[in-house]
Steps between C-alpha positions, in 0.01 A plus 500: 500500500229659288701422186488130590121481480392357166170632373384293202366680193126474435414368153171408335286650778310812398236745620226627271217747532221405262171653397207261543130538446301463822165341413353568845544877469508532117832686497870449442720427804877504544644195677857407598625147432814307591619271218715188533642431154739233635472126442491431876260584781584789732401525864417744777457828316487807720402812309499850650353773282482875535455810291676831550611822339789690652418841352151524651575266793191294413502141630268205502459255780727197496335177388635152565416178319615142557483227238594153622580346162519627143521208256729503197378711206218657700388827655303630796303817556665714765260794535255740343661833408286810543545715185583805717810317628640464145616864512748393770806276482377152597754256640467132585766345723493129423671228702465129425673164528632287216652165599536622861693809389356845565464752218407866529420774247316832488286566193408865440235639268599865454221757502341543159620164363172314550258641245306390194749584225783313677310172546647188340382139493643312801564148361430276800200707612358551148391847612617850416711677758837638599776257600800572723793259487 
């Protein structure tokens, strides 16, 4: 029965962690974004994020975010990322609907992959960051 369940492949939906200047506090912040690079609107995003490291058994609390609609070729800020959490593996479990069909994917930023020398320009955001496809 399990083999009969069709799980569609996620395409053109990405997660990014970007470095942004915070004018209120005069410092750089790390923020996570969900990106819809499709030509159609997507609905009812549920995003569950957590950080962990198996070796040291460190864990963060679980955060949940809901986004009702993400228009075509757009993005939305998911959360602020404390720099101390970047030394952990950070995963984002993303579920959303496209044309009344449910899609699901986990995006993982491995520890040590979000740092200055690895930043690249994220096209839709026009900001430097790390992108996970």
